[in-house]
mmCIF file of C-alpha atoms in Angstrom:
data_model
loop_
_atom_site.group_PDB
_atom_site.id
_atom_site.type_symbol
_atom_site.label_atom_id
_atom_site.label_comp_id
_atom_site.label_asym_id
_atom_site.label_seq_id
_atom_site.Cartn_x
_atom_site.Cartn_y
_atom_site.Cartn_z
ATOM 1 C CA MET A 1 34.775 0.219 -15.349
ATOM 2 C CA LYS A 2 32.744 3.000 -14.143
ATOM 3 C CA ARG A 3 29.520 1.749 -15.660
ATOM 4 C CA LEU A 4 30.185 -1.793 -14.561
ATOM 5 C CA LEU A 5 30.752 -0.333 -11.235
ATOM 6 C CA LEU A 6 27.345 1.429 -11.172
ATOM 7 C CA VAL A 7 25.402 -2.074 -12.045
ATOM 8 C CA LEU A 8 27.535 -3.335 -9.255
ATOM 9 C CA CYS A 9 26.123 -0.655 -6.557
ATOM 10 C CA CYS A 10 22.561 -1.249 -8.327
ATOM 11 C CA LEU A 11 22.789 -4.767 -7.874
ATOM 12 C CA PHE A 12 23.905 -4.872 -4.317
ATOM 13 C CA THR A 13 20.529 -2.624 -3.801
ATOM 14 C CA CYS A 14 18.433 -4.757 -5.401
ATOM 15 C CA ALA A 15 16.611 -7.882 -3.560
ATOM 16 C CA GLY A 16 17.457 -11.077 -3.850
ATOM 17 C CA SER A 17 14.187 -13.629 -6.072
ATOM 18 C CA ALA A 18 10.585 -12.991 -5.859
ATOM 19 C CA GLY A 19 10.472 -16.820 -4.524
ATOM 20 C CA GLY A 20 13.266 -15.767 -2.073
ATOM 21 C CA ALA A 21 16.251 -17.377 -0.624
ATOM 22 C CA PHE A 22 14.044 -19.400 2.137
ATOM 23 C CA GLU A 23 11.235 -19.847 -0.280
ATOM 24 C CA PHE A 24 11.067 -23.968 0.055
ATOM 25 C CA ASP A 25 7.735 -24.951 -0.944
ATOM 26 C CA ASP A 26 6.123 -26.822 -4.002
ATOM 27 C CA SER A 27 7.818 -23.665 -6.279
ATOM 28 C CA GLU A 28 11.635 -24.923 -7.364
ATOM 29 C CA ALA A 29 12.066 -21.935 -9.398
ATOM 30 C CA ALA A 30 11.656 -18.500 -8.683
ATOM 31 C CA LEU A 31 11.156 -16.039 -11.604
ATOM 32 C CA PRO A 32 11.171 -13.312 -12.850
ATOM 33 C CA VAL A 33 14.105 -11.650 -11.164
ATOM 34 C CA GLY A 34 16.999 -13.933 -10.382
ATOM 35 C CA PRO A 35 19.044 -15.723 -8.440
ATOM 36 C CA ALA A 36 17.757 -15.955 -4.120
ATOM 37 C CA GLY A 37 19.950 -14.164 -2.065
ATOM 38 C CA LEU A 38 18.897 -11.857 0.863
ATOM 39 C CA GLY A 39 15.602 -10.487 1.175
ATOM 40 C CA GLY A 40 12.860 -13.706 0.893
ATOM 41 C CA ASN A 41 10.167 -14.329 2.879
ATOM 42 C CA PRO A 42 11.481 -17.027 5.732
ATOM 43 C CA ALA A 43 8.404 -18.248 7.011
ATOM 44 C CA PRO A 44 7.878 -20.729 4.305
ATOM 45 C CA LEU A 45 10.315 -22.926 6.263
ATOM 46 C CA ALA A 46 7.841 -23.855 8.480
ATOM 47 C CA SER A 47 6.140 -26.517 5.436
ATOM 48 C CA VAL A 48 9.601 -27.961 5.262
ATOM 49 C CA GLN A 49 9.051 -31.481 6.107
ATOM 50 C CA CYS A 50 12.620 -33.146 4.724
ATOM 51 C CA TRP A 51 15.921 -32.377 4.373
ATOM 52 C CA ARG A 52 16.375 -30.015 1.122
ATOM 53 C CA TRP A 53 19.044 -28.466 -0.538
ATOM 54 C CA ARG A 54 19.719 -26.086 -3.429
ATOM 55 C CA THR A 55 22.073 -24.361 -5.593
ATOM 56 C CA ASP A 56 21.847 -21.785 -8.776
ATOM 57 C CA HIS A 57 24.184 -20.415 -10.809
ATOM 58 C CA SER A 58 22.911 -17.031 -12.734
ATOM 59 C CA GLN A 59 25.229 -14.487 -14.945
ATOM 60 C CA PRO A 60 23.268 -11.338 -15.256
ATOM 61 C CA PHE A 61 23.060 -9.514 -18.576
ATOM 62 C CA GLY A 62 25.222 -12.135 -19.935
ATOM 63 C CA LEU A 63 28.287 -10.015 -17.784
ATOM 64 C CA ALA A 64 31.118 -12.873 -16.679
ATOM 65 C CA GLN A 65 32.203 -10.216 -13.667
ATOM 66 C CA LEU A 66 28.509 -9.837 -12.236
ATOM 67 C CA ALA A 67 27.914 -13.957 -11.676
ATOM 68 C CA SER A 68 26.761 -14.878 -8.397
ATOM 69 C CA THR A 69 26.168 -18.809 -6.998
ATOM 70 C CA GLY A 70 24.393 -19.704 -3.697
ATOM 71 C CA ALA A 71 23.724 -22.434 -1.977
ATOM 72 C CA ALA A 72 20.804 -23.411 0.729
ATOM 73 C CA LEU A 73 20.138 -25.682 2.976
ATOM 74 C CA ALA A 74 16.612 -26.661 4.983
ATOM 75 C CA VAL A 75 15.202 -29.056 7.471
ATOM 76 C CA GLY A 76 11.521 -29.125 9.092
ATOM 77 C CA ARG A 77 9.722 -31.307 10.979
ATOM 78 C CA GLY A 78 6.543 -30.621 12.910
ATOM 79 C CA SER A 79 5.481 -27.033 12.930
ATOM 80 C CA ALA A 80 8.993 -26.139 12.831
ATOM 81 C CA GLY A 81 11.881 -25.167 9.895
ATOM 82 C CA LEU A 82 15.838 -24.109 10.113
ATOM 83 C CA GLY A 83 17.589 -23.089 6.595
ATOM 84 C CA LEU A 84 20.323 -21.297 6.188
ATOM 85 C CA GLY A 85 22.523 -19.925 2.946
ATOM 86 C CA LEU A 86 25.923 -18.528 1.481
ATOM 87 C CA ARG A 87 26.117 -16.528 -1.705
ATOM 88 C CA THR A 88 28.780 -14.807 -3.558
ATOM 89 C CA THR A 89 28.603 -12.316 -6.269
ATOM 90 C CA GLY A 90 30.941 -10.388 -8.458
ATOM 91 C CA PHE A 91 34.310 -10.381 -8.806
ATOM 92 C CA SER A 92 37.929 -8.944 -7.755
ATOM 93 C CA LEU A 93 37.075 -5.223 -8.120
ATOM 94 C CA HIS A 94 33.592 -5.958 -6.230
ATOM 95 C CA ARG A 95 32.475 -8.449 -4.758
ATOM 96 C CA GLU A 96 29.886 -9.328 -2.618
ATOM 97 C CA VAL A 97 28.726 -11.922 -0.140
ATOM 98 C CA SER A 98 26.263 -12.606 2.226
ATOM 99 C CA ALA A 99 24.817 -15.417 4.709
ATOM 100 C CA TRP A 100 21.708 -16.020 6.416
ATOM 101 C CA LEU A 101 20.658 -17.852 9.205
ATOM 102 C CA ALA A 102 16.110 -18.407 9.601
ATOM 103 C CA ALA A 103 14.272 -20.769 11.616
ATOM 104 C CA ALA A 104 10.330 -20.531 11.605
ATOM 105 C CA VAL A 105 7.153 -22.090 12.840
ATOM 106 C CA ALA A 106 3.983 -22.732 12.300
ATOM 107 C CA LEU A 107 0.485 -21.264 14.390
ATOM 108 C CA PRO A 108 -3.030 -22.560 14.510
ATOM 109 C CA ALA A 109 -5.297 -20.653 11.519
ATOM 110 C CA GLY A 110 -2.692 -21.558 8.639
ATOM 111 C CA VAL A 111 -0.083 -18.687 10.147
ATOM 112 C CA ASP A 112 3.784 -19.514 9.603
ATOM 113 C CA LEU A 113 5.941 -17.049 11.308
ATOM 114 C CA GLY A 114 9.884 -16.830 10.573
ATOM 115 C CA VAL A 115 12.788 -14.574 11.197
ATOM 116 C CA ALA A 116 16.459 -14.365 9.360
ATOM 117 C CA VAL A 117 19.395 -13.093 10.713
ATOM 118 C CA THR A 118 21.585 -11.872 8.040
ATOM 119 C CA TYR A 119 24.874 -10.973 7.121
ATOM 120 C CA ALA A 120 25.991 -9.087 3.906
ATOM 121 C CA GLU A 121 29.726 -8.082 3.084
ATOM 122 C CA LEU A 122 30.043 -5.490 0.221
ATOM 123 C CA ARG A 123 34.202 -5.792 -0.900
ATOM 124 C CA GLN A 124 36.075 -3.084 -2.799
ATOM 125 C CA PRO A 125 39.814 -1.971 -3.089
ATOM 126 C CA GLY A 126 40.719 -0.106 -0.189
ATOM 127 C CA TRP A 127 36.584 -0.496 0.988
ATOM 128 C CA ARG A 128 34.997 -2.416 3.344
ATOM 129 C CA HIS A 129 31.116 -2.248 3.928
ATOM 130 C CA ARG A 130 29.075 -4.952 6.165
ATOM 131 C CA GLN A 131 25.725 -4.935 7.296
ATOM 132 C CA LEU A 132 23.808 -6.936 9.980
ATOM 133 C CA GLY A 133 20.302 -7.881 9.799
ATOM 134 C CA VAL A 134 17.359 -9.553 10.551
ATOM 135 C CA ILE A 135 14.316 -10.432 8.396
ATOM 136 C CA PRO A 136 11.030 -11.516 10.066
ATOM 137 C CA GLY A 137 8.010 -11.900 8.397
ATOM 138 C CA ALA A 138 4.709 -13.830 8.068
ATOM 139 C CA ARG A 139 2.606 -16.297 5.509
ATOM 140 C CA LEU A 140 -0.818 -16.588 5.674
ATOM 141 C CA GLU A 141 -3.049 -18.890 4.649
ATOM 142 C CA LEU A 142 -6.265 -16.699 2.994
ATOM 143 C CA GLY A 143 -8.388 -20.039 1.735
ATOM 144 C CA SER A 144 -9.248 -20.756 -1.917
ATOM 145 C CA GLY A 145 -5.822 -21.601 -2.713
ATOM 146 C CA LEU A 146 -4.837 -18.064 -1.567
ATOM 147 C CA GLN A 147 -1.592 -17.415 0.286
ATOM 148 C CA LEU A 148 -0.586 -14.285 1.379
ATOM 149 C CA ASP A 149 3.454 -13.263 2.146
ATOM 150 C CA ILE A 150 4.554 -9.995 3.920
ATOM 151 C CA TRP A 151 8.397 -9.636 4.942
ATOM 152 C CA TYR A 152 10.565 -6.640 5.910
ATOM 153 C CA HIS A 153 14.733 -6.150 5.501
ATOM 154 C CA ARG A 154 16.187 -3.321 7.528
ATOM 155 C CA GLY A 155 18.204 -1.552 5.346
ATOM 156 C CA ASP A 156 21.009 1.084 6.712
ATOM 157 C CA SER A 157 22.985 4.078 5.042
ATOM 158 C CA VAL A 158 24.215 2.506 2.049
ATOM 159 C CA VAL A 159 21.220 -0.421 1.251
ATOM 160 C CA PRO A 160 17.925 0.966 1.906
ATOM 161 C CA GLY A 161 15.067 -0.911 3.487
ATOM 162 C CA LYS A 162 12.765 -2.909 1.678
ATOM 163 C CA LEU A 163 8.941 -4.253 2.434
ATOM 164 C CA PHE A 164 7.726 -7.167 0.628
ATOM 165 C CA LEU A 165 4.075 -8.047 -0.081
ATOM 166 C CA GLY A 166 3.093 -11.240 -1.995
ATOM 167 C CA LEU A 167 0.226 -13.286 -3.128
ATOM 168 C CA HIS A 168 0.096 -16.463 -4.312
ATOM 169 C CA HIS A 169 -3.021 -18.161 -5.886
ATOM 170 C CA HIS A 170 -2.869 -21.775 -6.438
ATOM 171 C CA LEU A 171 -5.654 -21.789 -9.085
ATOM 172 C CA ASP A 172 -5.854 -25.976 -9.182
ATOM 173 C CA THR A 173 -2.730 -28.796 -8.600
ATOM 174 C CA THR A 174 -1.358 -27.857 -11.874
ATOM 175 C CA SER A 175 -1.025 -23.633 -12.528
ATOM 176 C CA VAL A 176 0.189 -21.149 -9.630
ATOM 177 C CA THR A 177 0.058 -17.449 -10.082
ATOM 178 C CA ARG A 178 2.458 -15.467 -7.982
ATOM 179 C CA LEU A 179 2.072 -11.430 -7.657
ATOM 180 C CA HIS A 180 5.027 -9.728 -5.659
ATOM 181 C CA LEU A 181 5.524 -5.966 -4.587
ATOM 182 C CA ARG A 182 8.495 -4.056 -3.283
ATOM 183 C CA HIS A 183 8.265 -1.055 -1.345
ATOM 184 C CA SER A 184 11.390 1.421 -0.425
ATOM 185 C CA THR A 185 11.581 4.758 0.723
ATOM 186 C CA THR A 186 14.595 5.328 -2.019
ATOM 187 C CA LEU A 187 13.744 3.156 -4.281
ATOM 188 C CA ALA A 188 11.443 2.442 -7.023
ATOM 189 C CA THR A 189 7.899 0.278 -6.011
ATOM 190 C CA ARG A 190 8.472 -2.491 -8.255
ATOM 191 C CA ALA A 191 5.521 -5.633 -9.009
ATOM 192 C CA ASP A 192 6.671 -8.887 -10.173
ATOM 193 C CA LEU A 193 3.920 -10.963 -12.129
ATOM 194 C CA ALA A 194 4.884 -14.788 -12.389
ATOM 195 C CA ALA A 195 2.870 -17.815 -13.129
ATOM 196 C CA GLU A 196 3.106 -22.388 -13.406
ATOM 197 C CA GLN A 197 1.996 -24.161 -15.326
ATOM 198 C CA GLN A 198 2.887 -27.800 -15.307
ATOM 199 C CA LEU A 199 2.983 -29.273 -18.766
ATOM 200 C CA HIS A 200 3.682 -33.261 -17.253
ATOM 201 C CA PRO A 201 4.452 -34.458 -14.333
ATOM 202 C CA ARG A 202 7.877 -33.750 -15.237
ATOM 203 C CA LEU A 203 8.417 -30.821 -16.640
ATOM 204 C CA ARG A 204 7.158 -27.306 -15.372
ATOM 205 C CA LEU A 205 6.458 -24.128 -17.555
ATOM 206 C CA LEU A 206 7.386 -20.784 -16.024
ATOM 207 C CA VAL A 207 7.029 -17.191 -17.536
ATOM 208 C CA GLY A 208 7.162 -13.629 -15.898
ATOM 209 C CA LEU A 209 6.967 -9.874 -16.027
ATOM 210 C CA ARG A 210 9.040 -7.143 -13.963
ATOM 211 C CA THR A 211 8.101 -3.039 -13.646
ATOM 212 C CA HIS A 212 10.670 -0.726 -12.984
ATOM 213 C CA PRO A 213 12.443 -1.810 -15.675
ATOM 214 C CA ARG A 214 9.791 -3.912 -18.148
ATOM 215 C CA ARG A 215 11.718 -7.587 -18.384
ATOM 216 C CA PHE A 216 10.342 -10.389 -19.476
ATOM 217 C CA ALA A 217 11.093 -14.249 -18.430
ATOM 218 C CA LEU A 218 10.885 -17.419 -18.990
ATOM 219 C CA GLY A 219 12.138 -20.934 -17.695
ATOM 220 C CA ALA A 220 10.796 -24.897 -17.583
ATOM 221 C CA VAL A 221 11.328 -26.936 -14.626
ATOM 222 C CA VAL A 222 12.821 -30.584 -15.387
ATOM 223 C CA ARG A 223 12.213 -32.982 -12.203
ATOM 224 C CA ALA A 224 13.567 -36.770 -11.767
ATOM 225 C CA GLY A 225 12.304 -38.278 -9.028
ATOM 226 C CA ARG A 226 12.900 -36.017 -5.966
ATOM 227 C CA ARG A 227 15.397 -33.877 -7.697
ATOM 228 C CA PHE A 228 15.038 -30.964 -10.322
ATOM 229 C CA VAL A 229 16.926 -28.953 -12.346
ATOM 230 C CA SER A 230 15.213 -25.523 -13.786
ATOM 231 C CA PHE A 231 16.856 -22.924 -16.290
ATOM 232 C CA ALA A 232 15.697 -19.788 -17.232
ATOM 233 C CA GLY A 233 16.299 -16.245 -19.395
ATOM 234 C CA ILE A 234 15.251 -12.701 -18.569
ATOM 235 C CA THR A 235 15.595 -10.256 -20.806
ATOM 236 C CA HIS A 236 16.600 -6.178 -19.942
ATOM 237 C CA PRO A 237 15.313 -3.430 -21.989
ATOM 238 C CA TYR A 238 18.684 -1.876 -22.022
ATOM 239 C CA LEU A 239 21.511 -4.150 -20.761
ATOM 240 C CA GLY A 240 20.958 -7.528 -22.473
ATOM 241 C CA SER A 241 19.489 -10.821 -21.110
ATOM 242 C CA SER A 242 20.136 -12.610 -17.790
ATOM 243 C CA ARG A 243 21.403 -16.659 -17.709
ATOM 244 C CA MET A 244 20.525 -18.760 -14.776
ATOM 245 C CA VAL A 245 20.775 -22.594 -13.505
ATOM 246 C CA THR A 246 19.017 -24.032 -10.571
ATOM 247 C CA ALA A 247 19.211 -28.229 -9.198
ATOM 248 C CA GLY A 248 17.696 -28.992 -6.004
ATOM 249 C CA ASN A 249 15.368 -31.364 -4.535
ATOM 250 C CA THR A 250 12.099 -31.824 -3.419
ATOM 251 C CA CYS A 251 10.181 -33.514 -0.472
ATOM 252 C CA SER A 252 7.943 -36.062 -2.961
ATOM 253 C CA ALA A 253 7.861 -37.145 -6.058
ATOM 254 C CA PRO A 254 6.209 -36.428 -8.907
#
């Protein structure tokens, strides 16, 4: 039980997916780091041009006690977007509940700015920790299909603060590469590298790598009109593999 609680505490201090709970662009599946949660960049909400929804369920390391379920909704019009989400993780002895509300606006010269207000609550028998936070973020279009993301998640005495950088390179209309870096004063710097390749108008393949510890991810996205379902498996050198399934919609059909 002590080992399980240690794993849960480690998960609580980790960021959400590299794509983030607020990542509502053309990438429907966030690899390689796992379920969407607090810690994502709110700026991409500025590019949402329809009602979008997303729900996911993950089981880290094959343990039902660590199962995580979340849902998010976003809407945008013109140069502004709004989003909100909920997530629950864990079981009766250790549960994390989180929620976020975000807004973003697109500025001239290819700059998107966003801010999210977050709430997280960690529950254990006889102990409860609450955290309110603000996540500012930005996305810059650098030209030649290259995007730069930067956002900051302020911490407290229990959860450390984290600075995130992301580079998205659209090689062509069918392939994308993504690099995400996380820096913290108390956690090891972590890098995630992911690549997406469209094999068919309705099928997209995703592969990814992560450092600290080194992990490998493989997934696929299947689209039917404006709706999609994605599946992903993520390895771990010591704790076993993790599985994730995501469903949602996009603003346009293939």
